[in-house]
XYZ file of C-alpha atoms in Angstrom:
487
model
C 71.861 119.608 181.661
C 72.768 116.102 182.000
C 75.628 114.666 184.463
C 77.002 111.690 185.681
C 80.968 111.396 184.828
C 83.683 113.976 187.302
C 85.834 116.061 185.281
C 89.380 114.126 185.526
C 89.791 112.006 182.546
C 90.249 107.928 183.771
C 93.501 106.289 182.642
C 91.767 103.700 180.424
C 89.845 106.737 178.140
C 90.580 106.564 174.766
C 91.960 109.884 173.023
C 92.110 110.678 169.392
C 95.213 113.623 169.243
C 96.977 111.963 172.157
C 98.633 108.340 172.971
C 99.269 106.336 176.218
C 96.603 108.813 178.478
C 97.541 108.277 181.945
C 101.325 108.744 181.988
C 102.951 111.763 183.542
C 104.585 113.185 180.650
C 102.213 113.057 178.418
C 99.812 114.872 180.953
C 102.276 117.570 180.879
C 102.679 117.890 177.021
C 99.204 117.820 176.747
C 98.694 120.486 179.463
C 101.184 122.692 177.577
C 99.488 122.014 174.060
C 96.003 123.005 175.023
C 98.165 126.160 177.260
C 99.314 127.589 173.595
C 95.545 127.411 172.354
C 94.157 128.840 175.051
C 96.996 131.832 175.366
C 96.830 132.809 171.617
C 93.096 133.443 172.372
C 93.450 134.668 175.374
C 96.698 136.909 175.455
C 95.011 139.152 172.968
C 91.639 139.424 174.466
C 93.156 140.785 177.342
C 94.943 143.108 175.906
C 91.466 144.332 173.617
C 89.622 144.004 176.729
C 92.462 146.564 178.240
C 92.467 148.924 175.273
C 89.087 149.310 174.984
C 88.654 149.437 178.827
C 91.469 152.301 178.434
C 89.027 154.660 176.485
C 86.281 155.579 178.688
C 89.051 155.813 181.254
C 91.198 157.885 179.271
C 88.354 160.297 178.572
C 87.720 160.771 182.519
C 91.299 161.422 182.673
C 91.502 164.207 180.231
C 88.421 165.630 181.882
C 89.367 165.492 185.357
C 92.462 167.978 183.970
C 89.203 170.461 183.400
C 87.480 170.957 186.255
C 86.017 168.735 189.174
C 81.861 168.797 187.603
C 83.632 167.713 184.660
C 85.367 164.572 185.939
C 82.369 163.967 187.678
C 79.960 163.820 185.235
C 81.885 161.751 182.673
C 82.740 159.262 185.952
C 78.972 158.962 186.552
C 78.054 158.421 183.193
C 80.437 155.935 182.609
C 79.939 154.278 185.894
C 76.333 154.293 185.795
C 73.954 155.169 182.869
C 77.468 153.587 180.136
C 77.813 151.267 182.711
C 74.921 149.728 183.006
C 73.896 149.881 179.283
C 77.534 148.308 178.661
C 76.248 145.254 180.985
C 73.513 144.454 179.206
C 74.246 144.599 175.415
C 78.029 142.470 176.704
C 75.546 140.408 178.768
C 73.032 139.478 175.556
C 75.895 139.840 172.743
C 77.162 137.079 174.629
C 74.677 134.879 173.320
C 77.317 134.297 170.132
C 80.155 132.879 172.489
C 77.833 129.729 172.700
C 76.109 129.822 169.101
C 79.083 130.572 167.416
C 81.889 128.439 169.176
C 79.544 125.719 168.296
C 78.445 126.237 164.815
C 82.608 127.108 164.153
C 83.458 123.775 165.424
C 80.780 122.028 163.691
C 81.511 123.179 160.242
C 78.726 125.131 160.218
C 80.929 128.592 159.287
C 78.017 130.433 157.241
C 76.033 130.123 160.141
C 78.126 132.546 162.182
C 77.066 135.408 159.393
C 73.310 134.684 159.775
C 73.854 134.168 163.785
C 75.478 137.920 164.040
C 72.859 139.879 162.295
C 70.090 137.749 164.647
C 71.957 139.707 167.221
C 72.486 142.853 165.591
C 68.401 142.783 165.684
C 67.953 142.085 169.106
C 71.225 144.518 170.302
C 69.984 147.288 168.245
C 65.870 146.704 169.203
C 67.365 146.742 173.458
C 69.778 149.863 172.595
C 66.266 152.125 171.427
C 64.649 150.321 174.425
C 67.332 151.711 176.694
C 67.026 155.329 175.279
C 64.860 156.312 177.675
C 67.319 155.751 180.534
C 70.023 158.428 178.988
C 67.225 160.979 178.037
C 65.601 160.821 181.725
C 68.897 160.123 183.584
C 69.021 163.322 185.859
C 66.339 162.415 187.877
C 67.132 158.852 188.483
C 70.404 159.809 189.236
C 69.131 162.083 191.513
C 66.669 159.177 192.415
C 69.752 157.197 193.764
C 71.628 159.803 195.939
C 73.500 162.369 193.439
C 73.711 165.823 193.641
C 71.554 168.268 191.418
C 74.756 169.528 190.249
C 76.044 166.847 189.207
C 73.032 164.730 187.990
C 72.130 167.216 185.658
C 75.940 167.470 184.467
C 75.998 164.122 183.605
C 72.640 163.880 182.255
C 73.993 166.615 179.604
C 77.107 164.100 178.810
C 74.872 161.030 178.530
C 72.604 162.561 175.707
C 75.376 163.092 174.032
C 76.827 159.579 174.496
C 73.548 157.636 172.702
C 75.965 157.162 169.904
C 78.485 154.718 172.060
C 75.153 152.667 173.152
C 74.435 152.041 169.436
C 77.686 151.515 168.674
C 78.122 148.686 171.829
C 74.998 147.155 169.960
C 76.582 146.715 166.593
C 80.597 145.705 167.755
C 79.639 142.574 170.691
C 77.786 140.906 168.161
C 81.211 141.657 165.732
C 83.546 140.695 168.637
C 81.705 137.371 169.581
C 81.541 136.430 165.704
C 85.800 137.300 164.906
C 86.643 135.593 168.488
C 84.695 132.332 167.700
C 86.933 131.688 164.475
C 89.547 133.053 166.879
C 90.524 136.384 165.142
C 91.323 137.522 168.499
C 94.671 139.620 166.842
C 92.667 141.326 164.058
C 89.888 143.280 167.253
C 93.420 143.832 169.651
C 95.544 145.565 166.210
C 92.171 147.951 165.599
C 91.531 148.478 169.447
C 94.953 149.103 169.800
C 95.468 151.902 166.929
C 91.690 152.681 167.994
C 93.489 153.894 171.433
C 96.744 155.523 170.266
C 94.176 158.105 168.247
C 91.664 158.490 171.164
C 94.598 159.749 173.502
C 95.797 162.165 170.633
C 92.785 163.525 169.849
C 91.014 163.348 173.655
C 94.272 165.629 174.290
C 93.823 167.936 171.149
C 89.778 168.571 171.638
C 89.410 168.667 175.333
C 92.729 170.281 176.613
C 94.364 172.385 173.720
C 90.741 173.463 172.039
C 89.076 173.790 175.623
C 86.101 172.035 174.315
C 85.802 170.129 177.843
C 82.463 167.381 178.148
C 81.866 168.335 174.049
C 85.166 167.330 173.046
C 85.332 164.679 175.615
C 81.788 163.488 173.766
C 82.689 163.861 170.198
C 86.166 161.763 170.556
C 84.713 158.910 172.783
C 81.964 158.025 170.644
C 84.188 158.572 168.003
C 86.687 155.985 168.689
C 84.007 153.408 169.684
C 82.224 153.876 165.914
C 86.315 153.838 164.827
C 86.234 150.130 166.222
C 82.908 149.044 165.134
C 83.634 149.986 161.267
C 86.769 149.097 160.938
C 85.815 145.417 162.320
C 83.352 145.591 159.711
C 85.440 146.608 156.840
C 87.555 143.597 157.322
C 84.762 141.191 157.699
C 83.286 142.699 154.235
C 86.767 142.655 152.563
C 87.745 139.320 153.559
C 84.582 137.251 154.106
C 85.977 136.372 157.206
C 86.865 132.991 155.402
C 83.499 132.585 154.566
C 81.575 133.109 157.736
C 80.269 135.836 156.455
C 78.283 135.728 153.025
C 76.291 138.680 152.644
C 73.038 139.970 154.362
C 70.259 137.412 154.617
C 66.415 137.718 155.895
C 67.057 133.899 157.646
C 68.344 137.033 160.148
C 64.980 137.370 161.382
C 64.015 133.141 161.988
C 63.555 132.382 165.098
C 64.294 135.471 167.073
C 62.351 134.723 169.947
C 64.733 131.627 170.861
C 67.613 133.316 170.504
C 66.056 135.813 172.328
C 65.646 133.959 175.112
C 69.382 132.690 175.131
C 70.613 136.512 174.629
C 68.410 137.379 178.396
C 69.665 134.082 180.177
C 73.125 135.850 178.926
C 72.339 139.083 179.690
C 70.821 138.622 183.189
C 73.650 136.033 183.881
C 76.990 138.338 183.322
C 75.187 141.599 184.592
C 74.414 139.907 187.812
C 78.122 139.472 188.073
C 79.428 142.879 186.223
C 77.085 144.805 189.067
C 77.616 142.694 192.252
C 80.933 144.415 193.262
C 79.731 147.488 192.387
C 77.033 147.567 194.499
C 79.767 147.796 197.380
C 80.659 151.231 197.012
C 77.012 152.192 196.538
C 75.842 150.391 200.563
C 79.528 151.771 201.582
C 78.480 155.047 200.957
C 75.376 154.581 203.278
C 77.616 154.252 206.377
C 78.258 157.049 208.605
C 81.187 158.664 207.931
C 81.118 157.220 204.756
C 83.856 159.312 202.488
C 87.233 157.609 203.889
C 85.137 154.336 203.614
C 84.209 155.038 200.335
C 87.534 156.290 198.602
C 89.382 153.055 200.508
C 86.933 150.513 198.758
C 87.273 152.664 195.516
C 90.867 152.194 195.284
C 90.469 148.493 195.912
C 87.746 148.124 193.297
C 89.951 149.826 190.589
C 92.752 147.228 191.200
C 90.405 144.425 191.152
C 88.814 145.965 187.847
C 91.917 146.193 186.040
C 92.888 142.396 187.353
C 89.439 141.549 186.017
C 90.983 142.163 182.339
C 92.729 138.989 182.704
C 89.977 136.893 184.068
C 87.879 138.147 180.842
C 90.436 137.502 178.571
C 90.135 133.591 179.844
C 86.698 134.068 179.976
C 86.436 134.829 176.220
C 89.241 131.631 175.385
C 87.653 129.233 177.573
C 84.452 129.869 175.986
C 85.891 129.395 172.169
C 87.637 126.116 173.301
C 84.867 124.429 175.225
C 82.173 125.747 172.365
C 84.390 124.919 169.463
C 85.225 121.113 170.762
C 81.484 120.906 171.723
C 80.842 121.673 168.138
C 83.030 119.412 166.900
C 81.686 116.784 169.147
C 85.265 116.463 170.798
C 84.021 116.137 174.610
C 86.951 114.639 176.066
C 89.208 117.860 174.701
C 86.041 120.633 176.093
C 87.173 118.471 179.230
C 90.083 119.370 179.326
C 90.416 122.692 178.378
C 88.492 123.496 181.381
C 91.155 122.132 183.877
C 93.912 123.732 182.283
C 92.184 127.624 182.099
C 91.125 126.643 185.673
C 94.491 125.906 186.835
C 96.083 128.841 184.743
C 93.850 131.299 185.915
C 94.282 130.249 189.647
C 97.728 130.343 189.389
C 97.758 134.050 188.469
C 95.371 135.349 190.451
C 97.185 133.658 193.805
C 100.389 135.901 192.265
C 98.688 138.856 191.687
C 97.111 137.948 195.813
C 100.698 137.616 196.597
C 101.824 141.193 195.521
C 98.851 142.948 196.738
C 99.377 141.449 200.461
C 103.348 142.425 199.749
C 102.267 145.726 199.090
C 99.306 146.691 200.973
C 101.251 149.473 202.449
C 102.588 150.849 199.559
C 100.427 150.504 196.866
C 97.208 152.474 198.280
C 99.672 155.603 198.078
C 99.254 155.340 194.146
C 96.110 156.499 194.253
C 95.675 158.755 197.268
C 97.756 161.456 199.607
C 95.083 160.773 202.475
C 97.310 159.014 205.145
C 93.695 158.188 206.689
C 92.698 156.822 203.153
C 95.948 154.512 203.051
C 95.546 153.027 206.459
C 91.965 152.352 205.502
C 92.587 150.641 202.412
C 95.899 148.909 204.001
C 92.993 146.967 206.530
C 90.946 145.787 203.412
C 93.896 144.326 201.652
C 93.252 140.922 202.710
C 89.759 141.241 201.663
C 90.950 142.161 198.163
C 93.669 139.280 198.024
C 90.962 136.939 198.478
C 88.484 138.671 195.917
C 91.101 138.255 193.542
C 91.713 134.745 193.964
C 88.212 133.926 193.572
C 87.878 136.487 190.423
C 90.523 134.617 188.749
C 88.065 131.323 188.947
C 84.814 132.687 188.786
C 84.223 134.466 185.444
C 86.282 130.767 183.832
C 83.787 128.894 185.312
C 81.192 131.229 184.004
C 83.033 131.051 180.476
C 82.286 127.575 180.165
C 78.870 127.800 181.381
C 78.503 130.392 178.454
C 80.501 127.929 176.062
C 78.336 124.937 176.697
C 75.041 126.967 176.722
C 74.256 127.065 180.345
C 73.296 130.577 180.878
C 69.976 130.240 182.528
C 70.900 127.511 184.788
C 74.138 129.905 186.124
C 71.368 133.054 185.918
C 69.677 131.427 189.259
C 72.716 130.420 191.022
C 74.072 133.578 190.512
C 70.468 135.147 192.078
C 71.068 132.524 194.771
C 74.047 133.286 195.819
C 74.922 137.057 195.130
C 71.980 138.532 196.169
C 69.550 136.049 198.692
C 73.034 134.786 200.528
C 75.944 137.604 199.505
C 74.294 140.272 199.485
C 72.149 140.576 202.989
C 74.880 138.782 204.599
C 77.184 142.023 203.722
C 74.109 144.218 204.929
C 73.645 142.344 208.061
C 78.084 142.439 208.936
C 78.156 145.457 208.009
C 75.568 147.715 209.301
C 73.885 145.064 212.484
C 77.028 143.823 214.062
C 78.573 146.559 213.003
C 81.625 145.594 211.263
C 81.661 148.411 208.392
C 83.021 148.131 205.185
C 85.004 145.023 206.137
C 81.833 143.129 207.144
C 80.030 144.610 203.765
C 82.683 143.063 201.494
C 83.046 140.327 203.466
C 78.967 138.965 203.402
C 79.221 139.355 199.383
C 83.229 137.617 199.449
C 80.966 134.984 200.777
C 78.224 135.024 197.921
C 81.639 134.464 195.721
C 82.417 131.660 196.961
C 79.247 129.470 197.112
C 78.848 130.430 193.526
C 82.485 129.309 192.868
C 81.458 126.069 194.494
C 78.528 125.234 193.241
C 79.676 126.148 189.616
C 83.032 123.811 190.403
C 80.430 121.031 191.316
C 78.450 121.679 188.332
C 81.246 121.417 185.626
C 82.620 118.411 187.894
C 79.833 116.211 187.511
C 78.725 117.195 183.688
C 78.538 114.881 181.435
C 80.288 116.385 178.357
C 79.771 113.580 175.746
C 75.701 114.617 176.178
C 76.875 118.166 176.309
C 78.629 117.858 172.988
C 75.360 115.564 171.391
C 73.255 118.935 172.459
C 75.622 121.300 170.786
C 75.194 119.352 167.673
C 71.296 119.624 168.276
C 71.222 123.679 168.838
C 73.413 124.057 165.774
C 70.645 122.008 163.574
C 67.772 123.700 165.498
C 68.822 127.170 164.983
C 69.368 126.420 161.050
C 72.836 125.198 160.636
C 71.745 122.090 158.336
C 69.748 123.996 156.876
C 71.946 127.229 155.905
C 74.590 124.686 154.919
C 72.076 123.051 152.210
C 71.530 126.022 151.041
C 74.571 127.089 150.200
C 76.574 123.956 148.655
């Protein structure tokens, strides 16, 4: 990746959609004009993100209202055998947020078509690959700590949940491919309805009919197959303004480079979906781990519900900086990233402020444990600054995904998350003895040297040669091509 130029645009830079650069005024009508194009992208990928967040959630909901083996196998499932097939097919599906953005902004709108079925392939081929894991889940649950009891509960629910890993394999490819031409409304309207009839019918089948971990089965994977073909009917009805053109064998050219993106995209995003997650798990290796635990479960739910937004910006700042890239407008990728930087910051110091205004109140939301409370009131602080850095972090990592830099972020985040975050948390935690607070305070720290090094790294690029490579993936991977063949 080549870099020479910092990130602030000089006075004396020439702009095509603005006039007299440089003056105060115009700074701020230009802030506020790339604001609206980032927030009608953005608002509504929250909210989808939110929705479809909402089912799996709902569904351990209604179950908890059956019985405690219940709630605990649909938790464990989702948390771990969902979870960490959910990480990996968002993590390579992601793969589109660079192709995509680019070929959109190049012109190259067929190409989006042949780029989503390359993905479908690959999403599909890692979803039977990953089989295995939800067949043969009791024992490495049990591998990792859990309970007979409940390892074999939730082994039941995951064979029955191989249908929502197929159907994550066919609807990231769809989402990437609708949110690069920025049909971020059309995904939120059918995620939305999507949820309305999960709650109904998660209500009907598992409460009313009694059908408990079947019902709770039959309506989840359901509503994630309701997503996936109604996102599908639209794109066959409408063409998607011509992005999409039929099925094609080009499908299958060059899988093994795109391949290659889809793992640096992969590896990249599920180093950062399971870092904070790995908390609870060295938590629960303290002694007297179950206040512990509960505390830094509490505080993880807020933060995962926060995260929403930062994905939401994550997905916009990644359209903008891959669409202007694709259009060969560097100096607007440029600054796109300061205002989504500054944006994001802004809310995640707000959200810091009410969690420190509340850190005695709002732990009693989610627990009657006064010894739970207390616990969670101490780890406040660490939260407010997790939040803060959450709000920067997965931006930065949207434009790294946006300009194609998903390797390159795939060590730093190794670097810094698990050689520096990672046994520093070990060593505060267990050695000096500091306990949860030194745990989440060692892997706070991976955080922020992978905040600062990715700051550093989008500082110094050099986005006219960013926006010249764009232009050279979309010919590599067949744009020119595709287009010829068509006209």
């Amino acid at each position: 990746m080549a870099m020479d130029t910092p990130l602030l645009l000089d006075n004396n830079e020439e702009s095509g959609d603005y006039v007299e650069e440089g003056k105060l005024w115009n700074l701020v009508e230009r802030f506020g004009f790339e604001s609206k194009k980032l927030w009608k992208i953005a608002g509504p990928a929250i909210l989808t993100s939110l929705c479809q967040y909402s089912l799996g959630a709902l569904t351990q909901t209604f179950t908890g209202l059956v019985g405690e083996l219940d709630l605990a196998a649909v938790a464990v499932e989702n948390s771990v055998v969902a979870g960490l097939a959910f990480g990996i097919m968002l993590g390579m599906g992601s793969a589109l947020e660079t192709l995509c953005g680019q070929a959109y902004g190049a012109s190259q709108i067929r190409m989006l078509g042949v780029y989503m079925q390359r993905s479908w392939v690959i999403l599909v081929t890692t979803a039977l690959v990953l089989v295995p894991v939800y067949v043969w889940s009791p024992p490495i649950l049990r591998l990792i700590g859990e309970t007979t009891e409940i390892s074999d509960a939730a082994g039941k629910f995951a064979l029955w949940m191989i249908p929502q890993l197929f159907a994550y394999a066919v609807n990231f490819p769809i989402q990437k491919f609708l949110q690069a031409q920025r049909k971020v409304l059309v995904m939120l309207w059918i995620s939305a309805v999507v949820l309305v009839l999960h709650t109904f019918f998660s209500w009907l089948l598992i409460l009313k009919l009694g059908w408990g971990l079947t019902g709770a089965a039959i309506t989840l994977n359901t509503s994630w197959w309701l997503i996936v073909i109604a996102q599908l009917s639209y794109i066959f009805i409408t063409k998607s303004d011509g992005a999409w053109s039929g099925f094609t064998w080009l499908a299958f050219v060059d899988l093994f480079g795109f391949l290659k993106l889809s793992l640096a995209s992969a590896v990249m995003l599920c180093l950062e979906f399971w870092y904070l997650m790995i908390i609870v798990v060295i938590t629960g290796r303290l002694t007297n781990p179950l206040i512990p635990v509960d505390a830094i479960s509490i505080c993880m739910n807020i933060n995962g519900w926060d995260t929403m937004i930062a994905i939401g910006f994550n997905a916009a700042i990644s359209v903008r900086v891959s669409n202007e890239l694709g259009a060969g407008d560097f100096k607007t990728a440029r600054f796109a990233v300061w205002v989504v930087s500054i944006t994001s910051v802004s809310i995640g110091i707000i959200v810091m402020i009410v969690v420190l205004a509340t850190k005695d109140y709002f732990p009693y939301l989610f627990t009657t444990s006064v010894e739970v409370a207390n616990e969670t009131t101490k780890l406040a602080a660490l939260l407010g600054v997790t939040v803060v850095l959450n709000s920067l972090q997965p931006v930065l990592s949207g434009v790294a995904v946006g300009a194609g830099w998903q390797s390159l972020v795939a060590y730093i985040n190794i670097g810094c998350y698990y050689i520096v975050g990672l046994p520093a948390g070990i060593v505060l935690g267990f050695t000096f003895g500091f306990g949860v607070e030194g745990i989440w305070s060692g892997m706070i720290g991976g955080i922020a040297l992978q905040t600062i090094i990715l700051i550093v790294v989008t500082s110094i690029t050099n986005w006219k040669k960013e926006a010249e490579q764009a232009e050279s993936r979309v010919k590599k991977w067949g744009g020119s091509i595709v287009s010829n063949d068509y006209n």
